[in-house]
XYZ file of C-alpha atoms in Angstrom:
556
model
C -43.506 -44.803 25.511
C -39.917 -44.479 24.274
C -37.453 -47.303 24.881
C -34.742 -45.961 27.288
C -32.923 -49.265 27.778
C -29.833 -47.929 25.947
C -29.117 -45.017 28.303
C -26.872 -47.088 30.571
C -24.325 -47.167 27.756
C -23.578 -43.433 28.297
C -21.575 -41.883 31.157
C -23.390 -39.993 33.853
C -23.762 -36.298 32.924
C -25.493 -33.351 34.615
C -28.799 -32.402 33.021
C -30.796 -29.331 33.983
C -34.534 -29.243 33.476
C -34.559 -25.539 34.383
C -32.895 -22.501 32.812
C -29.349 -22.898 34.062
C -28.507 -19.179 34.154
C -28.630 -18.007 37.748
C -29.307 -21.500 39.102
C -26.298 -23.615 38.166
C -22.774 -22.261 37.719
C -22.367 -24.177 34.507
C -18.918 -22.712 33.997
C -17.669 -25.544 36.224
C -18.465 -27.974 33.402
C -16.018 -26.299 31.064
C -12.648 -27.570 29.823
C -12.585 -25.218 26.824
C -13.458 -21.544 26.789
C -14.026 -18.787 24.235
C -11.766 -15.730 24.212
C -12.094 -12.530 22.208
C -8.745 -11.899 20.569
C -8.144 -9.324 17.874
C -6.122 -10.843 15.060
C -4.447 -9.549 11.947
C -6.510 -9.379 8.774
C -4.664 -10.657 5.680
C -5.248 -7.324 3.914
C -3.475 -5.460 6.708
C -0.739 -8.068 6.779
C -0.100 -7.601 3.052
C -0.097 -3.801 3.244
C 3.475 -2.422 3.438
C 2.154 0.342 5.701
C 0.172 -2.166 7.847
C -3.021 -0.093 7.617
C -5.743 -1.673 9.847
C -8.306 -2.055 7.086
C -11.291 -3.687 8.895
C -10.945 -1.244 11.804
C -11.133 1.950 9.759
C -13.845 0.535 7.486
C -16.011 -0.266 10.521
C -15.612 3.316 11.778
C -16.389 4.661 8.330
C -19.573 2.582 8.119
C -20.689 4.028 11.459
C -20.265 7.550 10.134
C -17.267 8.210 12.383
C -15.212 9.877 9.661
C -12.745 11.659 11.931
C -11.962 8.452 13.844
C -11.643 6.459 10.618
C -9.247 9.055 9.203
C -7.159 9.185 12.380
C -7.002 5.397 12.482
C -5.794 5.246 8.882
C -3.277 8.076 9.218
C -1.631 6.443 12.186
C 0.038 4.262 9.535
C -0.310 6.207 6.291
C -1.038 9.957 6.240
C -2.127 10.093 2.589
C -5.221 7.974 1.789
C -6.219 10.352 -1.026
C -2.886 9.595 -2.713
C -2.522 5.856 -2.153
C -6.250 5.463 -2.827
C -5.365 6.475 -6.379
C -1.945 4.987 -7.126
C -1.392 2.044 -4.770
C -1.085 -1.375 -6.480
C -3.388 -2.667 -3.685
C -1.376 -5.578 -2.306
C -4.236 -5.787 0.209
C -6.796 -6.863 -2.367
C -4.637 -9.747 -3.594
C -4.595 -11.084 -0.009
C -8.302 -10.471 0.769
C -10.044 -13.539 2.212
C -13.115 -12.670 0.175
C -11.241 -13.146 -3.099
C -11.945 -16.902 -3.513
C -15.554 -16.378 -2.407
C -16.793 -13.759 -4.859
C -13.916 -11.334 -5.439
C -11.811 -9.171 -3.151
C -13.075 -6.065 -1.438
C -12.450 -2.832 -3.398
C -10.095 -1.624 -0.693
C -8.258 0.932 -2.804
C -11.534 2.530 -3.888
C -12.637 2.705 -0.241
C -9.268 4.194 0.678
C -9.733 6.922 -1.907
C -13.270 7.494 -0.651
C -11.910 8.027 2.864
C -9.194 10.379 1.618
C -11.603 12.466 -0.444
C -14.283 12.530 2.270
C -11.701 13.685 4.827
C -10.320 16.437 2.590
C -11.446 19.114 5.057
C -9.943 17.422 8.104
C -6.521 18.167 9.499
C -3.867 15.634 10.426
C -3.259 14.824 14.083
C -0.517 17.102 15.352
C 2.033 16.793 18.156
C 0.974 16.595 21.801
C 4.031 18.576 22.854
C 7.320 19.954 21.562
C 10.679 18.219 21.997
C 12.822 21.219 21.112
C 14.657 19.052 18.570
C 15.030 19.905 14.890
C 15.093 17.404 12.022
C 15.920 18.017 8.360
C 14.134 15.962 5.702
C 15.847 16.072 2.312
C 13.453 15.244 -0.501
C 9.689 15.644 -0.570
C 8.486 12.541 -2.370
C 6.222 10.019 -0.606
C 8.961 8.839 1.790
C 10.078 12.365 2.658
C 6.557 13.675 3.209
C 5.635 10.671 5.365
C 8.809 11.050 7.425
C 8.087 14.764 7.859
C 4.585 14.053 9.146
C 5.536 11.423 11.710
C 8.498 13.495 12.878
C 6.225 16.485 13.404
C 3.610 14.342 15.100
C 6.383 13.236 17.465
C 6.953 16.855 18.490
C 10.043 17.790 16.481
C 10.559 20.916 14.417
C 10.746 19.725 10.797
C 12.278 21.438 7.783
C 11.838 19.786 4.368
C 14.399 20.625 1.685
C 13.381 20.100 -1.952
C 15.522 20.829 -5.010
C 12.576 21.490 -7.327
C 10.332 24.521 -7.159
C 7.411 22.663 -5.544
C 7.224 19.853 -2.962
C 5.942 16.444 -4.008
C 8.855 14.704 -5.684
C 7.724 11.633 -7.600
C 4.107 12.293 -6.656
C 4.148 15.582 -8.537
C 6.805 15.105 -11.212
C 6.833 11.348 -11.889
C 3.188 10.200 -11.817
C 0.986 11.533 -14.647
C -1.912 13.824 -13.862
C -4.452 11.285 -15.132
C -3.442 8.955 -12.292
C -2.704 11.480 -9.532
C -3.951 15.056 -9.981
C -1.597 17.807 -8.853
C -4.398 19.302 -6.750
C -4.397 16.204 -4.539
C -0.660 16.568 -3.909
C -1.097 20.282 -3.212
C -3.790 19.546 -0.629
C -1.618 17.047 1.259
C 1.382 19.408 1.273
C -0.874 22.188 2.603
C -2.101 19.897 5.377
C 1.494 19.223 6.416
C 2.251 22.931 6.315
C -0.681 23.577 8.652
C 1.084 21.452 11.274
C 4.083 23.773 11.175
C 6.284 21.769 8.807
C 8.517 24.170 6.886
C 9.241 23.636 3.184
C 12.325 25.124 1.557
C 12.356 24.603 -2.202
C 15.040 25.175 -4.791
C 17.793 23.726 -2.583
C 19.590 20.482 -3.411
C 21.820 18.172 -1.425
C 25.374 18.658 -2.675
C 28.178 21.219 -2.538
C 25.799 24.048 -1.599
C 24.066 22.050 1.147
C 26.138 19.158 2.440
C 25.160 16.483 4.907
C 27.663 17.929 7.362
C 26.060 21.360 7.134
C 22.610 19.867 7.714
C 23.891 17.939 10.736
C 25.237 21.165 12.204
C 21.894 22.927 11.721
C 19.684 20.059 12.890
C 19.709 17.272 15.449
C 19.095 14.592 12.798
C 18.724 14.286 9.036
C 16.396 12.030 7.042
C 17.440 11.727 3.395
C 14.725 10.701 0.938
C 15.973 12.005 -2.398
C 14.696 9.031 -4.398
C 16.064 7.419 -7.537
C 15.877 9.710 -10.554
C 18.845 8.777 -12.738
C 18.052 6.468 -15.648
C 20.075 3.283 -15.849
C 22.300 2.958 -18.923
C 21.543 0.164 -21.379
C 25.067 -0.001 -22.794
C 23.828 -0.089 -26.391
C 25.271 1.611 -29.441
C 23.627 4.982 -30.134
C 22.076 5.196 -26.646
C 22.549 8.978 -26.615
C 19.814 9.185 -29.257
C 17.241 7.861 -26.773
C 15.205 10.083 -24.459
C 14.909 9.441 -20.717
C 11.396 8.340 -19.762
C 11.314 9.831 -16.270
C 12.659 13.159 -17.544
C 9.889 13.225 -20.135
C 7.245 12.622 -17.440
C 8.685 15.510 -15.435
C 8.489 17.825 -18.440
C 4.871 16.824 -19.038
C 4.129 17.484 -15.344
C 5.510 20.985 -15.837
C 2.967 21.573 -18.595
C 5.070 20.796 -21.675
C 2.605 18.523 -23.489
C 4.837 17.951 -26.489
C 4.695 14.889 -28.724
C 8.229 14.370 -30.070
C 7.004 12.440 -33.078
C 4.081 10.361 -34.313
C 5.813 6.963 -34.081
C 7.170 6.392 -30.563
C 8.783 3.443 -28.830
C 9.265 2.888 -25.103
C 11.903 0.438 -23.916
C 11.088 -1.242 -20.602
C 8.374 -3.107 -18.736
C 8.009 -1.226 -15.452
C 5.620 1.412 -14.176
C 7.638 4.295 -15.628
C 7.511 2.645 -19.065
C 3.729 2.270 -18.803
C 3.280 5.882 -17.720
C 5.440 7.179 -20.575
C 3.616 4.991 -23.106
C 0.176 6.068 -21.925
C 1.086 9.765 -21.873
C 2.461 9.528 -25.416
C -0.672 7.738 -26.523
C -2.888 10.402 -24.964
C -0.950 13.060 -26.805
C -1.686 11.352 -30.101
C 1.332 9.118 -30.632
C 1.454 5.627 -32.115
C 3.231 3.828 -29.288
C 5.073 0.499 -29.125
C 6.513 -0.910 -25.903
C 9.617 -3.080 -26.365
C 10.262 -5.503 -23.534
C 12.941 -8.177 -23.367
C 10.805 -10.736 -21.520
C 7.139 -11.718 -21.890
C 4.020 -10.143 -20.394
C 4.124 -12.607 -17.488
C 7.454 -11.197 -16.276
C 6.609 -7.493 -16.549
C 7.250 -5.701 -13.234
C 4.641 -3.015 -13.974
C 1.330 -3.017 -12.110
C -0.841 -5.443 -14.153
C -3.803 -3.087 -14.330
C -1.557 -0.368 -15.773
C -0.386 -2.792 -18.461
C -4.018 -3.639 -19.238
C -4.938 0.057 -19.320
C -2.077 0.762 -21.737
C -3.367 -1.983 -24.013
C -6.866 -0.478 -23.872
C -5.359 2.885 -24.779
C -4.005 1.331 -27.953
C -0.378 0.823 -26.928
C 1.252 -2.058 -28.849
C 3.590 -4.511 -27.119
C 6.568 -6.260 -28.661
C 7.745 -8.905 -26.194
C 11.056 -10.792 -26.222
C 12.549 -7.727 -27.905
C 15.831 -6.130 -26.789
C 17.170 -3.041 -28.623
C 20.859 -3.407 -29.468
C 21.612 -0.234 -31.464
C 20.082 3.072 -32.497
C 21.013 5.261 -35.461
C 19.626 8.317 -37.232
C 18.567 7.674 -40.822
C 16.754 10.103 -43.111
C 15.154 11.962 -40.219
C 13.959 8.782 -38.513
C 15.454 6.691 -35.719
C 16.389 3.163 -36.739
C 16.339 0.723 -33.855
C 18.032 -2.649 -34.258
C 16.160 -5.108 -32.038
C 17.258 -8.630 -31.147
C 14.634 -11.289 -30.579
C 15.090 -13.054 -27.237
C 14.012 -16.332 -25.698
C 13.430 -17.181 -22.046
C 15.971 -19.253 -20.137
C 16.392 -20.265 -16.507
C 15.298 -17.918 -13.686
C 17.760 -15.206 -12.695
C 18.317 -13.545 -9.293
C 14.937 -11.780 -9.582
C 13.141 -15.124 -9.875
C 11.997 -14.324 -13.406
C 13.036 -16.231 -16.510
C 16.276 -14.816 -17.887
C 16.080 -13.375 -21.425
C 18.657 -15.029 -23.676
C 19.799 -13.855 -27.146
C 18.764 -15.719 -30.268
C 20.947 -13.829 -32.746
C 17.889 -12.906 -34.787
C 17.534 -9.148 -35.319
C 15.058 -6.814 -36.967
C 15.232 -3.101 -37.770
C 12.338 -0.887 -36.684
C 11.797 2.801 -37.439
C 10.473 5.406 -35.018
C 10.408 9.170 -34.691
C 11.377 9.023 -30.997
C 12.486 6.296 -28.580
C 12.239 6.544 -24.775
C 14.324 4.554 -22.340
C 12.614 3.399 -19.115
C 14.632 0.406 -17.935
C 14.940 1.390 -14.294
C 16.370 4.186 -12.211
C 19.245 4.576 -9.796
C 20.085 7.070 -7.080
C 22.616 9.875 -7.147
C 25.046 8.875 -4.397
C 27.584 11.663 -5.009
C 26.571 13.634 -1.861
C 27.191 10.641 0.419
C 30.482 9.443 1.931
C 31.855 6.097 0.782
C 31.206 4.616 4.240
C 27.441 4.898 3.633
C 27.449 3.126 0.262
C 27.058 -0.537 -0.465
C 27.908 -2.721 -3.420
C 26.561 -4.365 -5.492
C 23.334 -2.553 -6.261
C 24.464 1.029 -5.960
C 22.220 1.960 -3.040
C 22.989 3.189 0.456
C 23.715 0.731 3.247
C 20.872 1.166 5.732
C 19.153 -0.783 8.468
C 15.520 -1.855 8.321
C 14.636 1.344 10.208
C 16.609 3.582 7.842
C 19.594 3.990 10.155
C 23.076 4.382 8.666
C 26.668 4.185 9.872
C 26.268 7.851 10.821
C 24.016 7.951 13.881
C 22.571 11.336 12.909
C 21.643 10.370 9.344
C 18.673 8.224 8.346
C 17.522 7.177 4.883
C 14.035 6.460 3.560
C 12.440 5.397 0.294
C 13.922 4.560 -3.087
C 17.326 5.952 -2.156
C 17.879 2.847 -0.050
C 15.680 0.232 -1.713
C 15.681 1.154 -5.364
C 12.453 2.040 -7.190
C 9.463 0.786 -5.225
C 5.792 1.675 -4.824
C 4.438 4.817 -3.210
C 3.005 2.910 -0.244
C 6.329 1.145 0.356
C 8.071 4.527 0.372
C 5.508 5.879 2.853
C 6.058 2.899 5.153
C 9.825 3.413 5.093
C 9.409 7.112 5.740
C 7.391 6.347 8.861
C 9.938 3.797 10.067
C 12.794 6.253 9.620
C 10.853 8.943 11.496
C 10.131 6.575 14.368
C 13.819 5.601 14.482
C 14.793 9.272 14.726
C 12.349 9.781 17.605
C 13.732 6.712 19.368
C 17.106 8.471 19.296
C 16.026 12.054 20.021
C 13.054 11.434 22.275
C 9.477 12.396 21.616
C 6.995 10.216 19.790
C 3.260 9.756 19.668
C 0.952 7.611 21.735
C -0.250 4.392 20.165
C -3.706 3.049 21.012
C -3.764 -0.374 22.606
C -4.674 -2.129 19.360
C -1.642 -0.677 17.581
C 0.771 -1.294 20.436
C -0.247 -4.943 20.835
C -1.002 -6.138 17.325
C -1.240 -9.867 16.857
C 0.998 -11.593 14.308
C -1.732 -14.220 13.944
C -3.321 -13.810 10.500
C -6.883 -14.979 9.817
C -6.894 -17.693 7.144
C -9.660 -17.986 4.517
C -10.947 -21.258 5.996
C -11.602 -19.559 9.338
C -14.208 -17.156 7.969
C -17.867 -18.121 8.423
C -19.375 -17.532 4.990
C -22.903 -18.245 6.244
C -23.322 -14.574 7.141
C -22.346 -13.234 3.735
C -24.287 -13.467 0.511
C -22.392 -13.486 -2.751
C -22.321 -10.039 -4.273
C -20.256 -8.415 -6.987
C -17.798 -5.873 -5.720
C -18.148 -2.174 -6.406
C -15.780 -1.033 -9.138
C -14.815 2.616 -9.606
C -15.861 3.890 -12.996
C -13.636 5.399 -15.650
C -14.303 9.008 -16.508
C -15.105 9.397 -20.236
C -12.218 11.171 -21.991
C -14.480 14.080 -22.961
C -15.351 14.698 -19.289
C -11.870 14.501 -17.784
C -11.056 17.731 -15.974
C -7.877 19.310 -17.295
C -8.117 17.913 -20.796
C -6.500 14.832 -22.217
C -4.351 14.208 -19.135
C -7.198 14.789 -16.666
C -7.967 12.171 -14.007
C -9.325 9.038 -15.639
C -10.871 7.192 -12.669
C -13.828 8.453 -10.660
C -14.291 7.950 -6.944
C -17.161 5.842 -5.652
C -20.321 7.362 -4.165
C -21.112 7.208 -0.432
C -23.866 4.618 -0.940
C -21.517 2.397 -2.940
C -18.820 2.769 -0.268
C -21.228 1.622 2.455
C -22.430 -1.285 0.301
C -18.840 -2.355 -0.309
C -17.942 -2.137 3.389
C -20.819 -4.539 4.073
C -18.934 -7.115 1.975
C -15.962 -6.986 4.362
C -15.530 -10.206 6.354
C -13.993 -8.102 9.143
C -11.305 -10.738 9.544
C -9.912 -10.757 13.067
C -11.666 -7.538 14.091
C -14.887 -7.400 16.103
C -17.330 -5.234 14.183
C -19.923 -5.656 16.956
C -22.299 -7.719 14.863
C -23.696 -9.329 18.054
C -23.859 -12.839 16.591
C -22.187 -14.386 19.632
C -24.607 -12.644 21.992
C -27.586 -13.965 20.045
C -26.353 -17.568 19.885
C -25.111 -18.032 23.460
C -27.485 -20.635 25.006
C -26.595 -19.603 28.550
C -26.814 -15.823 28.198
C -23.199 -15.787 29.364
C -22.186 -12.944 27.041
C -22.690 -9.288 27.816
C -21.573 -6.336 25.750
C -19.073 -3.519 26.265
C -17.741 -2.439 22.838
C -17.415 -6.159 22.208
C -18.267 -9.463 23.888
C -17.623 -9.919 27.609
C -17.827 -13.498 28.888
C -19.269 -14.490 32.243
C -17.185 -17.588 32.794
C -19.246 -18.554 35.848
C -21.995 -19.558 33.461
C -20.224 -20.186 30.151
C -20.080 -23.955 29.873
C -17.710 -23.920 26.892
C -20.040 -25.165 24.181
C -18.073 -23.206 21.545
C -21.118 -22.049 19.570
C -20.009 -18.411 19.728
C -16.583 -19.237 18.298
C -18.054 -21.317 15.487
C -20.588 -18.646 14.539
C -18.258 -15.607 14.764
C -18.143 -14.360 11.131
C -14.593 -12.983 11.179
C -13.254 -15.545 13.663
C -12.404 -13.046 16.369
C -13.593 -15.508 19.037
C -11.187 -18.368 19.566
C -11.882 -21.578 21.453
C -8.947 -22.461 23.718
C -8.147 -24.961 26.446
C -9.260 -23.876 29.890
C -5.718 -23.601 31.199
C -4.560 -21.586 28.215
C -3.835 -18.003 29.209
C -5.535 -16.883 25.999
């Protein structure tokens, strides 16, 4: 017989020798209770467009393609575009990263966009009778046009080039973003009743004042297309990188010479270098800092290196001159000093120079906006951009600004996010809008940390990587799309890797583990607090930490 002489050392506690459910209201024992609270996943928090990643992935895994697409497009209408060109801030923040590598979110985004190619965007529920002009049809302009139309306004998009798309069509090479994808998204917007007028530019022939007279509000998203001057001797001998990309987009696949140099370390510089390389050039990138400070997307830098592009770091061109049919570039070697305003080490001159010879040199050191059409009251200094609020509002209550025109060159997804904000600001002024589901209207600022995820429910597994299309198989020739989408089976396998941080994916773990059968189910856990005694097992076991354990008097 066991020795029970020690039991008097413990306080008196209730003990049931029967199944407590239905006999004892064990909820009266509780001083802590579980609550189901949707929280923000770190991937969504890092996304400039705040796309609810775990939510749409869960719908996609269930085969609910339309719902997944509508969930995604509530924040970003173009998954087929950003699924190809986004620098995937989300993946850098993924809680799975330190476990066995981040989820392939961009590949899944592209899968959604391609799978939903036959679906239409959600249109307006009613008409406001208001008219809004959108000037510029790059990512910010197209996003603004969509959310304005969804809000019930008549929308007219003005574009100075012959086709809509802006940077998407004329600034991103075909091998990264095929023109057919841009065409499909523009057609989808047109199907909603958005009108496109091409060949018209903001300026003397179409002023802001004239647009304000014809419309109730104006959203300007003309981007940043003017190359920044370097202030070097012989600069007129250099070619503009962004202009070259536009010419290539128009079908002029001309190599200006065998030996080419590209000055700069941003995304435009990488695109120019890779296009030149694909067209048969020997390409050298000259950058005044080191690889660690390059502002270009790291994977694009790595891809350029794989393509055979050479890099000369700590190299700043000081002068260019024509000599015997070649272009002589005088380059000064630099060294890194203290951080500058950008937070990167400042390049400092050493006085050491070297002469290099090329057949053509391209300048891609950043772009600026054409502010000539705007009144002085809307400009700001320094920086050379327009003075706008976080929602795109300006000193003129009828004029809103979105995209690179206000921020300077940024990513496509950042431009889309700003386009949506500007559109929502216009609707706040004019009326109209679109209904937000409860989850979107009441999003939690509370972000799930890596330590809160229960790894016990996830086996280590390598992530699915999209494959590169062999050059010989790229549709459209040498500039054909280089990355393939992932197959449906791979997409589902990758979704299974998602921790579903902060979002209940209805795994049922809490229901299984509850010792008092105090959890029922209705699209998620429902607690019977009469019988939940607050043991906390459900909160501990919840894989994505959707169930929190709070004090009884906490309102939750």
